[in-house]
């Protein structure tokens, strides 16, 4: 209720100034156009890069120093630290990047975001930038009529740049006219009080606008129009940097715990950097004055000096905090350890940030289906009275028929209904949404993953069907039927073991396919031998007709389970290179 009242109040205040104050209307229009430009730029680079950004972040982040540099370069190019953060969170969710690498990228992205201040101060205030905006907007609209994602992306990038340039032009014009009407600089408060107030204003402005880049553009244009003092502009820049932490925290609330940990690292970096800059504001101002001539910055060019100040204090934050990044990661894991992610029913890899990125979406779904299989496999083994720790080597398989039966109380219906059913539903829902952003080949692969998920659920239900007879006949006094059910138990354990071997060993695609085919042949042979043996047992009356019926049904079910285990292996154990190749072609 309070939020709604506040929004209505802000809208009324905005409407009043838009109607009554021409210069304020121009400034607000400039801010709105600038934000639209940032939005188009972000969406454009997602489409235009064709997965290039993702490949760069994946391939050039082997250590924290490369991650830092990659974060700086990519953010400088795309002019959106939030886009880089989204990609990093999506990579963390599928474990392509470590949390340390992710935080290093975010540190670099903070430095990369300072290039906005350089662009605005170097171009937007020295030339009539609106002249370049119109052609960009025209060609941006033309490219958006294309049916190819790359051209649509290029159109969005051009539209974004055009609107950003146009927004800067409007803001500059608005502040120029505002200066003539009201001299805001005369309201500046001296000393620490004034600095703290302007830091707070910078924080609030960034939280409201949800873009530190837009806030910096406003500060620079206001400074260029002499609407604010230089020292107050420095304080506003510090506030804008701190304000982005609130935006990051709000954005992480719906993310997984790695997303929240990344936001925590972002918070630590920006708060620490902001405090350092606040305590050293006068010292940093003097350093900027000293080194400005080295960059060809004139003594009275305060806009360029502000951009330099913004860069220096972010760089200082990196120098101070990068050596402690491992400790920040540990601290984030200590504070953010959501127990709900430990439950089998909760997805580990499905993150909404991945839905629109085909490669990440495919990896997310593949890993989550493997997670579903591992949870189901554990339940299946327990259902046939085998602990996972008892199935590590081939020697363990040989011991299964000789070990005494220690029944494990396992209710497969309960496990499915309370845990795996929800996880299965999450996978299907995520897959269906992500497929809307995929091409034909990618859709086919994800469809196969959905099939694998349904097969896993079927295996679980089939195991439930034989569990009762298995537990009953393994305690039978009839040694013949007891041995037959020991064979069923060993057959199930053997094929689960074979799939695990394929999953755990680093084999190429040909080796994997060969081993799966060998196991298929082995299964067919086993099925033929089992049928012959059961026929002989029935003819020789070593088992009763009731036993025979149960054994025939359970042997057939076991054959189907093992066959489906190999089908799952064939779908799930696709090598990363093949998925990456599918991810390279993202035209829908």
Coordinates of C-alpha atoms in Angstrom, one line a residue:
X1 CA 0.0 0.0 0.0
X2 CA 2.8 2.4 1.0
X3 CA 4.6 1.5 -2.2
X4 CA 1.6 2.3 -4.4
X5 CA 1.0 5.7 -2.6
X6 CA 4.7 6.6 -3.1
X7 CA 4.6 5.7 -6.8
X8 CA 1.4 7.8 -7.3
X9 CA 3.1 10.7 -5.4
X10 CA 6.2 10.5 -7.6
X11 CA 4.1 10.4 -10.7
X12 CA 2.1 13.5 -9.6
X13 CA 5.3 15.4 -8.8
X14 CA 6.8 14.4 -12.1
X15 CA 3.7 15.4 -14.0
X16 CA 3.7 18.8 -12.2
X17 CA 7.3 19.6 -13.3
X18 CA 6.7 18.3 -16.8
X19 CA 3.7 20.6 -17.2
X20 CA 5.1 23.7 -15.4
X21 CA 8.8 23.6 -16.0
X22 CA 10.1 23.5 -19.5
X23 CA 13.7 23.0 -18.6
X24 CA 12.9 20.2 -16.1
X25 CA 10.7 18.5 -18.8
X26 CA 13.7 18.5 -21.2
X27 CA 16.0 17.0 -18.6
X28 CA 13.5 14.3 -17.7
X29 CA 12.9 13.5 -21.4
X30 CA 16.6 13.2 -21.9
X31 CA 16.9 10.8 -18.9
X32 CA 14.0 8.7 -20.3
X33 CA 15.5 8.6 -23.8
X34 CA 18.9 7.7 -22.4
X35 CA 17.4 4.8 -20.4
X36 CA 15.5 3.5 -23.5
X37 CA 18.9 3.6 -25.3
X38 CA 20.5 1.6 -22.5
X39 CA 17.7 -1.0 -22.8
X40 CA 18.0 -1.3 -26.6
X41 CA 21.8 -1.6 -26.3
X42 CA 21.6 -4.4 -23.8
X43 CA 19.0 -6.4 -25.8
X44 CA 20.9 -5.6 -29.0
X45 CA 24.2 -7.0 -27.8
X46 CA 22.4 -10.2 -26.6
X47 CA 21.2 -10.8 -30.1
X48 CA 24.0 -9.3 -32.2
X49 CA 26.8 -11.1 -30.3
X50 CA 25.3 -14.5 -31.3
X51 CA 26.8 -16.0 -28.2
X52 CA 30.2 -14.2 -28.6
X53 CA 29.9 -12.5 -25.2
X54 CA 29.2 -15.9 -23.6
X55 CA 32.2 -17.5 -25.4
X56 CA 34.5 -14.7 -24.3
X57 CA 33.4 -14.9 -20.7
X58 CA 33.8 -18.7 -20.8
X59 CA 37.2 -18.9 -22.6
X60 CA 39.0 -15.9 -21.1
X61 CA 38.4 -16.4 -17.4
X62 CA 41.0 -19.0 -16.5
X63 CA 42.2 -17.0 -13.5
X64 CA 41.0 -14.0 -11.5
X65 CA 43.3 -11.6 -13.4
X66 CA 42.0 -12.7 -16.8
X67 CA 38.5 -12.6 -15.4
X68 CA 39.0 -9.1 -14.2
X69 CA 40.3 -7.9 -17.6
X70 CA 37.5 -9.7 -19.5
X71 CA 34.9 -8.0 -17.2
X72 CA 36.5 -4.6 -17.9
X73 CA 36.7 -5.1 -21.7
X74 CA 33.3 -6.6 -22.3
X75 CA 31.5 -4.0 -20.1
X76 CA 33.4 -1.2 -21.9
X77 CA 32.1 -2.5 -25.2
X78 CA 28.5 -3.3 -24.4
X79 CA 28.1 -0.4 -21.9
X80 CA 26.1 -2.5 -19.5
X81 CA 27.5 -4.0 -16.4
X82 CA 24.0 -5.5 -15.7
X83 CA 24.1 -7.5 -18.9
X84 CA 27.5 -8.9 -18.0
X85 CA 26.3 -9.7 -14.5
X86 CA 23.3 -11.6 -15.9
X87 CA 25.6 -13.7 -18.1
X88 CA 27.9 -14.3 -15.2
X89 CA 25.0 -15.5 -13.0
X90 CA 23.8 -17.8 -15.7
X91 CA 27.3 -19.3 -16.0
X92 CA 27.5 -19.7 -12.3
X93 CA 24.2 -21.6 -12.3
X94 CA 25.6 -24.2 -14.7
X95 CA 29.0 -24.2 -13.1
X96 CA 30.9 -23.0 -16.2
X97 CA 32.5 -20.3 -14.0
X98 CA 33.7 -20.5 -10.4
X99 CA 32.4 -17.9 -7.9
X100 CA 35.9 -16.4 -7.7
X101 CA 36.0 -15.9 -11.5
X102 CA 32.5 -14.5 -11.4
X103 CA 33.4 -11.9 -8.7
X104 CA 36.6 -11.0 -10.6
X105 CA 34.5 -10.3 -13.7
X106 CA 32.1 -8.1 -11.7
X107 CA 35.1 -6.2 -10.3
X108 CA 36.3 -5.6 -13.8
X109 CA 32.8 -4.7 -15.0
X110 CA 32.7 -1.9 -12.3
X111 CA 35.8 -0.4 -13.9
X112 CA 34.4 -1.0 -17.4
X113 CA 31.3 1.0 -16.5
X114 CA 33.4 4.1 -15.9
X115 CA 33.9 4.3 -19.7
X116 CA 30.3 5.8 -19.9
X117 CA 31.6 8.9 -18.1
X118 CA 34.5 9.2 -20.6
X119 CA 32.1 8.9 -23.6
X120 CA 29.7 11.4 -22.2
X121 CA 32.4 13.9 -21.2
X122 CA 34.6 13.5 -24.2
X123 CA 31.9 13.3 -27.0
X124 CA 28.5 14.3 -25.7
X125 CA 29.6 17.7 -24.4
X126 CA 32.1 18.8 -27.1
X127 CA 30.2 18.0 -30.3
X128 CA 26.6 18.2 -31.4
X129 CA 26.1 14.6 -30.7
X130 CA 22.4 14.6 -31.7
X131 CA 23.5 14.9 -35.3
X132 CA 24.9 11.4 -35.1
X133 CA 21.8 10.1 -33.2
X134 CA 19.3 10.5 -36.1
X135 CA 21.2 8.3 -38.7
X136 CA 21.7 5.6 -36.0
X137 CA 18.0 5.6 -35.1
X138 CA 17.0 5.4 -38.8
X139 CA 19.3 2.5 -39.7
X140 CA 18.5 0.9 -36.4
X141 CA 14.8 0.8 -37.3
X142 CA 15.7 -0.6 -40.8
X143 CA 17.8 -3.4 -39.4
X144 CA 15.0 -4.3 -36.9
X145 CA 12.8 -5.3 -39.9
X146 CA 15.2 -8.2 -40.7
X147 CA 14.2 -11.8 -39.8
X148 CA 17.7 -12.7 -38.6
X149 CA 18.7 -12.3 -35.0
X150 CA 22.1 -10.8 -35.8
X151 CA 20.6 -8.0 -37.9
X152 CA 17.8 -7.4 -35.3
X153 CA 20.6 -7.2 -32.7
X154 CA 22.6 -4.8 -34.8
X155 CA 19.4 -2.7 -35.2
X156 CA 18.9 -2.6 -31.5
X157 CA 22.5 -1.6 -30.8
X158 CA 22.2 1.3 -33.3
X159 CA 18.9 2.3 -31.8
X160 CA 20.4 2.2 -28.4
X161 CA 23.4 4.3 -29.3
X162 CA 21.1 6.8 -31.1
X163 CA 18.8 7.1 -28.2
X164 CA 21.7 7.5 -25.7
X165 CA 23.3 10.2 -27.8
X166 CA 19.9 11.9 -28.2
X167 CA 19.2 11.6 -24.4
X168 CA 22.6 13.2 -23.6
X169 CA 21.8 16.0 -26.0
X170 CA 18.4 16.7 -24.3
X171 CA 20.0 16.6 -20.8
X172 CA 22.7 19.0 -21.8
X173 CA 20.2 21.4 -23.3
X174 CA 17.9 21.1 -20.3
X175 CA 20.7 21.8 -17.8
X176 CA 21.9 24.8 -19.9
X177 CA 18.4 26.4 -19.7
X178 CA 18.1 25.4 -16.0
X179 CA 21.3 27.3 -15.2
X180 CA 19.7 30.4 -16.7
X181 CA 16.6 30.0 -14.5
X182 CA 18.1 28.7 -11.2
X183 CA 21.7 28.6 -10.0
X184 CA 21.6 25.3 -8.1
X185 CA 25.4 25.6 -7.3
X186 CA 24.7 28.4 -4.7
X187 CA 22.7 25.9 -2.6
X188 CA 25.8 23.7 -2.1
X189 CA 26.7 23.1 1.5
X190 CA 30.4 23.4 2.6
X191 CA 32.5 20.7 4.3
X192 CA 31.7 17.1 5.1
X193 CA 28.0 17.7 5.6
X194 CA 27.6 18.8 2.0
X195 CA 29.6 15.9 0.6
X196 CA 27.6 13.3 2.6
X197 CA 24.3 14.9 1.4
X198 CA 25.4 14.7 -2.2
X199 CA 26.6 11.1 -1.8
X200 CA 23.1 10.3 -0.5
X201 CA 21.5 12.1 -3.4
X202 CA 23.7 10.0 -5.8
X203 CA 22.6 6.8 -4.1
X204 CA 18.9 7.7 -4.2
X205 CA 19.1 8.8 -7.9
X206 CA 20.8 5.5 -8.9
X207 CA 18.2 3.5 -7.0
X208 CA 15.3 5.3 -8.6
X209 CA 16.8 5.4 -12.1
X210 CA 18.2 1.8 -11.8
X211 CA 21.3 2.8 -13.8
X212 CA 24.6 4.2 -12.6
X213 CA 25.5 5.0 -16.2
X214 CA 22.4 7.2 -16.5
X215 CA 23.2 8.8 -13.2
X216 CA 26.7 9.6 -14.3
X217 CA 25.4 11.1 -17.5
X218 CA 23.1 13.4 -15.5
X219 CA 26.0 14.4 -13.2
X220 CA 28.4 15.2 -16.0
X221 CA 25.8 17.2 -18.0
X222 CA 24.8 19.1 -14.8
X223 CA 28.5 19.8 -14.0
X224 CA 29.2 20.9 -17.6
X225 CA 26.3 23.4 -17.3
X226 CA 27.7 24.7 -14.0
X227 CA 24.5 23.6 -12.2
X228 CA 26.6 21.9 -9.5
X229 CA 30.1 22.4 -8.0
X230 CA 33.0 20.1 -9.0
X231 CA 33.4 18.7 -5.4
X232 CA 29.7 18.0 -5.2
X233 CA 29.9 16.2 -8.5
X234 CA 32.6 13.9 -7.1
X235 CA 30.4 13.1 -4.1
X236 CA 27.5 12.3 -6.4
X237 CA 29.7 10.0 -8.4
X238 CA 30.6 8.1 -5.2
X239 CA 26.9 7.9 -4.4
X240 CA 26.1 6.6 -7.9
X241 CA 28.7 3.8 -7.4
X242 CA 27.3 2.8 -4.0
X243 CA 23.7 3.0 -5.4
X244 CA 24.3 0.2 -7.9
X245 CA 24.7 -2.2 -4.9
X246 CA 21.0 -1.7 -4.1
X247 CA 20.1 -2.4 -7.7
X248 CA 22.3 -5.5 -7.7
X249 CA 20.7 -6.8 -4.4
X250 CA 17.2 -6.2 -5.6
X251 CA 18.0 -8.0 -8.9
X252 CA 19.5 -11.0 -7.0
X253 CA 16.4 -11.6 -4.8
X254 CA 14.8 -13.9 -7.4
X255 CA 18.1 -15.5 -8.4
X256 CA 19.7 -18.7 -7.1
X257 CA 22.2 -18.6 -4.2
X258 CA 25.2 -18.1 -6.5
X259 CA 23.4 -15.0 -7.9
X260 CA 22.9 -13.8 -4.4
X261 CA 26.6 -14.5 -3.5
X262 CA 27.7 -12.5 -6.6
X263 CA 25.5 -9.6 -5.5
X264 CA 27.2 -9.9 -2.1
X265 CA 30.6 -9.6 -3.7
X266 CA 29.3 -6.6 -5.7
X267 CA 28.0 -5.0 -2.5
X268 CA 31.3 -5.5 -0.7
X269 CA 33.3 -4.1 -3.6
X270 CA 31.1 -1.0 -4.1
X271 CA 30.7 -0.2 -0.5
X272 CA 34.4 -0.6 0.3
X273 CA 35.3 1.4 -2.8
X274 CA 32.8 4.1 -1.9
X275 CA 34.1 4.4 1.6
X276 CA 37.7 4.7 0.4
X277 CA 36.8 7.4 -2.1
X278 CA 34.7 9.2 0.5
X279 CA 37.6 9.3 3.0
X280 CA 40.1 10.2 0.4
X281 CA 37.9 12.5 -1.7
X282 CA 40.2 15.6 -1.4
X283 CA 43.3 13.6 -1.9
X284 CA 41.9 11.9 -5.0
X285 CA 40.8 15.3 -6.3
X286 CA 44.4 16.6 -5.9
X287 CA 45.7 13.4 -7.7
X288 CA 43.3 14.0 -10.5
X289 CA 44.4 17.7 -10.8
X290 CA 48.1 16.4 -10.8
X291 CA 47.7 13.8 -13.5
X292 CA 45.1 15.4 -15.7
X293 CA 47.7 17.2 -17.9
X294 CA 49.2 13.8 -18.7
X295 CA 45.9 12.8 -20.3
X296 CA 45.6 16.2 -22.1
X297 CA 42.8 17.3 -19.9
X298 CA 42.5 21.1 -19.5
X299 CA 42.6 22.6 -16.0
X300 CA 39.0 23.8 -16.3
X301 CA 37.6 20.7 -18.0
X302 CA 35.8 19.4 -14.9
X303 CA 33.7 16.9 -16.8
X304 CA 36.7 15.0 -18.0
X305 CA 38.3 15.3 -14.5
X306 CA 35.1 13.7 -13.1
X307 CA 35.5 10.8 -15.5
X308 CA 39.1 10.4 -14.4
X309 CA 38.1 10.5 -10.7
X310 CA 35.4 7.9 -11.3
X311 CA 38.0 5.6 -13.0
X312 CA 40.7 6.1 -10.4
X313 CA 38.6 5.3 -7.3
X314 CA 37.2 2.2 -9.0
X315 CA 40.7 1.1 -9.9
X316 CA 41.8 1.8 -6.3
X317 CA 39.0 -0.5 -5.1
X318 CA 40.3 -3.3 -7.4
X319 CA 43.9 -2.9 -6.1
X320 CA 42.7 -3.0 -2.5
X321 CA 40.1 -5.9 -2.8
X322 CA 41.4 -8.2 -5.6
X323 CA 44.0 -9.9 -3.3
X324 CA 41.1 -10.7 -0.8
X325 CA 38.6 -12.0 -3.4
X326 CA 39.0 -15.6 -2.1
X327 CA 38.0 -14.4 1.4
X328 CA 35.1 -12.5 0.0
X329 CA 33.9 -15.7 -1.8
X330 CA 34.2 -17.7 1.5
X331 CA 32.3 -14.9 3.4
X332 CA 29.5 -15.0 0.8
X333 CA 29.2 -18.7 1.1
X334 CA 29.0 -18.4 4.9
X335 CA 26.3 -15.8 4.9
X336 CA 24.3 -17.1 1.9
X337 CA 23.8 -20.8 2.3
X338 CA 20.1 -21.5 1.5
X339 CA 19.2 -24.9 2.9
X340 CA 16.3 -25.2 0.4
X341 CA 18.8 -25.8 -2.4
X342 CA 19.9 -29.0 -0.7
X343 CA 16.5 -30.6 -1.2
X344 CA 16.2 -33.1 -4.1
X345 CA 13.0 -31.3 -5.3
X346 CA 14.8 -28.0 -5.9
X347 CA 16.6 -27.5 -9.2
X348 CA 20.3 -26.8 -8.9
X349 CA 21.1 -25.5 -12.4
X350 CA 17.9 -24.0 -13.8
X351 CA 18.3 -20.2 -13.6
X352 CA 15.9 -17.7 -15.3
X353 CA 19.0 -15.8 -16.6
X354 CA 19.8 -18.8 -18.9
X355 CA 16.4 -19.0 -20.6
X356 CA 17.1 -16.6 -23.4
X357 CA 20.7 -17.8 -24.1
X358 CA 20.4 -21.1 -26.0
X359 CA 23.8 -22.6 -25.1
X360 CA 23.4 -21.8 -21.4
X361 CA 19.8 -23.1 -21.5
X362 CA 20.9 -26.4 -23.1
X363 CA 23.7 -26.9 -20.5
X364 CA 21.3 -26.0 -17.7
X365 CA 18.7 -28.5 -18.8
X366 CA 21.3 -31.2 -19.5
X367 CA 22.9 -30.8 -16.0
X368 CA 19.5 -30.7 -14.3
X369 CA 18.3 -33.9 -16.0
X370 CA 21.6 -35.5 -14.8
X371 CA 20.7 -34.2 -11.4
X372 CA 17.2 -35.8 -11.7
X373 CA 18.8 -39.0 -12.8
X374 CA 21.3 -39.1 -9.9
X375 CA 18.5 -38.5 -7.4
X376 CA 16.3 -41.2 -9.0
X377 CA 19.3 -43.6 -9.2
X378 CA 19.9 -43.3 -5.5
X379 CA 16.2 -44.0 -4.8
X380 CA 16.3 -47.0 -7.2
X381 CA 19.4 -48.5 -5.6
X382 CA 17.9 -48.1 -2.1
X383 CA 14.7 -49.8 -3.4
X384 CA 16.7 -52.9 -4.3
X385 CA 18.6 -52.6 -1.0
X386 CA 21.9 -51.3 -2.3
X387 CA 23.7 -48.3 -0.8
X388 CA 25.4 -46.0 -3.3
X389 CA 28.6 -46.5 -1.4
X390 CA 28.4 -50.2 -2.2
X391 CA 28.6 -49.7 -5.9
X392 CA 31.9 -48.0 -6.7
X393 CA 33.9 -50.7 -8.5
X394 CA 33.3 -53.8 -10.6
X395 CA 34.3 -56.0 -7.6
X396 CA 31.3 -54.5 -5.7
X397 CA 29.0 -56.0 -8.4
X398 CA 30.4 -59.5 -7.7
X399 CA 29.7 -59.1 -4.0
X400 CA 26.0 -58.4 -4.4
X401 CA 24.9 -62.0 -4.8
X402 CA 27.0 -63.2 -1.8
X403 CA 26.2 -60.4 0.7
X404 CA 23.4 -60.9 3.2
X405 CA 20.2 -58.8 2.4
X406 CA 19.9 -55.6 4.4
X407 CA 16.6 -54.2 3.4
X408 CA 16.6 -50.4 3.0
X409 CA 13.1 -48.9 3.8
X410 CA 12.4 -46.9 0.6
X411 CA 9.0 -45.6 -0.5
X412 CA 9.4 -44.8 -4.2
X413 CA 5.9 -43.3 -4.5
X414 CA 6.7 -40.9 -1.6
X415 CA 10.1 -40.0 -3.1
X416 CA 8.5 -39.3 -6.5
X417 CA 5.5 -37.3 -5.2
X418 CA 7.4 -35.1 -2.6
X419 CA 10.7 -34.7 -4.4
X420 CA 11.3 -35.8 -8.0
X421 CA 7.9 -34.9 -9.4
X422 CA 8.5 -31.2 -8.6
X423 CA 12.0 -31.3 -10.1
X424 CA 10.7 -33.1 -13.2
X425 CA 8.0 -30.4 -13.6
X426 CA 10.6 -27.6 -13.2
X427 CA 12.8 -29.1 -16.0
X428 CA 9.9 -29.5 -18.4
X429 CA 8.6 -25.9 -17.7
X430 CA 12.1 -24.4 -18.1
X431 CA 12.7 -26.4 -21.3
X432 CA 9.4 -25.3 -22.9
X433 CA 10.1 -21.6 -22.2
X434 CA 13.8 -21.8 -23.3
X435 CA 12.8 -23.6 -26.6
X436 CA 11.0 -20.4 -27.7
X437 CA 14.5 -18.8 -28.2
X438 CA 16.1 -21.8 -30.0
X439 CA 16.5 -22.9 -33.6
X440 CA 15.4 -26.3 -35.0
X441 CA 18.5 -28.3 -34.0
X442 CA 18.6 -26.8 -30.5
X443 CA 14.9 -27.6 -30.1
X444 CA 15.5 -31.2 -31.1
X445 CA 18.2 -31.6 -28.5
X446 CA 16.1 -30.1 -25.7
X447 CA 13.2 -32.3 -26.8
X448 CA 15.6 -35.3 -26.3
X449 CA 16.4 -34.1 -22.8
X450 CA 12.7 -33.9 -22.0
X451 CA 12.3 -37.4 -23.2
X452 CA 15.3 -38.5 -21.0
X453 CA 13.5 -36.8 -18.0
X454 CA 10.3 -38.8 -18.7
X455 CA 12.3 -42.0 -19.1
X456 CA 13.9 -41.4 -15.7
X457 CA 10.5 -41.1 -14.1
X458 CA 9.3 -44.2 -15.9
X459 CA 12.4 -46.2 -14.6
X460 CA 11.5 -45.0 -11.1
X461 CA 7.9 -46.3 -11.4
X462 CA 9.0 -49.5 -13.1
X463 CA 11.4 -50.2 -10.1
X464 CA 8.5 -49.6 -7.8
X465 CA 6.6 -52.4 -9.6
X466 CA 9.3 -55.0 -9.0
X467 CA 10.4 -53.8 -5.5
X468 CA 7.7 -55.7 -3.6
X469 CA 8.5 -59.0 -5.3
X470 CA 12.2 -58.5 -5.0
X471 CA 12.1 -57.9 -1.3
X472 CA 9.7 -60.9 -0.9
X473 CA 11.5 -63.5 -3.0
X474 CA 15.0 -62.5 -1.8
X475 CA 13.9 -63.9 1.6
X476 CA 12.2 -67.0 0.1
X477 CA 13.2 -70.5 1.3
X478 CA 13.1 -71.6 -2.4
X479 CA 16.7 -71.1 -3.3
X480 CA 15.9 -71.2 -7.1
X481 CA 13.5 -68.2 -7.1
X482 CA 15.8 -66.4 -4.6
X483 CA 18.7 -66.8 -7.0
X484 CA 16.6 -65.5 -9.9
X485 CA 15.8 -62.4 -8.0
X486 CA 19.4 -62.0 -7.0
X487 CA 20.1 -62.1 -10.8
X488 CA 17.5 -59.3 -11.3
X489 CA 19.1 -57.2 -8.5
X490 CA 22.6 -57.7 -10.0
X491 CA 21.4 -57.0 -13.5
X492 CA 19.9 -53.6 -12.4
X493 CA 23.0 -52.7 -10.4
X494 CA 25.3 -53.7 -13.3
X495 CA 23.6 -51.4 -15.9
X496 CA 23.4 -48.5 -13.4
X497 CA 27.1 -49.0 -12.8
X498 CA 27.8 -49.0 -16.5
X499 CA 25.9 -45.7 -17.0
X500 CA 27.9 -44.2 -14.1
X501 CA 31.1 -45.3 -15.7
X502 CA 30.2 -43.6 -18.9
X503 CA 29.2 -40.5 -17.0
X504 CA 32.3 -40.3 -14.8
X505 CA 35.0 -41.1 -17.4
X506 CA 36.2 -38.6 -19.9
X507 CA 35.4 -40.5 -23.1
X508 CA 34.9 -39.1 -26.6
X509 CA 31.7 -39.4 -28.5
X510 CA 32.8 -42.5 -30.5
X511 CA 34.0 -44.3 -27.4
X512 CA 30.7 -43.6 -25.6
X513 CA 28.6 -44.8 -28.5
X514 CA 30.7 -48.0 -28.8
X515 CA 30.3 -48.8 -25.1
X516 CA 26.6 -48.2 -25.2
X517 CA 26.2 -50.5 -28.2
X518 CA 28.3 -53.2 -26.5
X519 CA 26.0 -53.0 -23.4
X520 CA 22.9 -53.1 -25.7
X521 CA 24.2 -56.4 -27.2
X522 CA 25.0 -57.7 -23.7
X523 CA 21.5 -56.9 -22.6
X524 CA 19.9 -58.7 -25.5
X525 CA 22.0 -61.7 -24.8
X526 CA 21.0 -61.6 -21.1
X527 CA 17.4 -61.4 -22.0
X528 CA 17.6 -64.4 -24.3
X529 CA 19.4 -66.4 -21.6
X530 CA 16.9 -65.3 -18.9
X531 CA 13.9 -66.4 -21.0
X532 CA 15.5 -69.9 -21.7
X533 CA 16.4 -70.4 -18.1
X534 CA 12.9 -69.4 -16.9
X535 CA 11.3 -71.7 -19.4
X536 CA 13.5 -74.6 -18.1
X537 CA 12.6 -73.7 -14.5
X538 CA 8.9 -73.8 -15.3
X539 CA 9.1 -77.2 -17.2
X540 CA 11.1 -78.8 -14.4
X541 CA 8.7 -77.4 -11.9
X542 CA 11.4 -75.9 -9.7
X543 CA 9.2 -72.8 -9.2
X544 CA 5.5 -72.6 -8.8
X545 CA 3.2 -71.0 -11.4
X546 CA 2.7 -67.9 -9.1
X547 CA 6.5 -67.5 -8.9
X548 CA 6.8 -68.0 -12.6
X549 CA 4.3 -65.3 -13.4
X550 CA 6.0 -62.8 -11.0
X551 CA 9.4 -63.7 -12.4
X552 CA 8.4 -63.4 -16.1
X553 CA 6.8 -60.0 -15.4
X554 CA 9.7 -58.7 -13.3
X555 CA 12.4 -60.0 -15.7
X556 CA 10.6 -58.1 -18.6
X557 CA 10.4 -55.0 -16.5
X558 CA 14.1 -55.3 -15.6
X559 CA 15.0 -55.6 -19.2
X560 CA 13.0 -52.5 -20.0
X561 CA 14.6 -50.6 -17.2
X562 CA 18.1 -51.5 -18.4
X563 CA 17.2 -50.7 -22.0
X564 CA 16.0 -47.3 -20.8
X565 CA 19.1 -46.7 -18.8
X566 CA 21.1 -47.0 -22.0
X567 CA 18.7 -44.7 -23.8
X568 CA 19.3 -42.1 -21.0
X569 CA 23.1 -42.5 -21.3
X570 CA 22.8 -42.0 -25.1
X571 CA 20.9 -38.7 -24.6
X572 CA 22.6 -37.2 -21.6
X573 CA 26.2 -38.0 -22.2
X574 CA 26.6 -35.6 -25.1
X575 CA 30.0 -34.0 -25.0
X576 CA 30.2 -30.2 -24.3
X577 CA 31.7 -29.6 -27.7
X578 CA 28.6 -30.9 -29.4
X579 CA 26.4 -28.7 -27.2
X580 CA 28.6 -25.7 -27.8
X581 CA 28.4 -26.3 -31.6
X582 CA 24.6 -26.3 -31.3
X583 CA 24.8 -23.1 -29.2
X584 CA 26.8 -21.3 -31.9
X585 CA 23.8 -21.2 -34.2
X586 CA 21.2 -19.2 -32.4
X587 CA 19.0 -17.9 -35.2
X588 CA 15.4 -18.8 -34.3

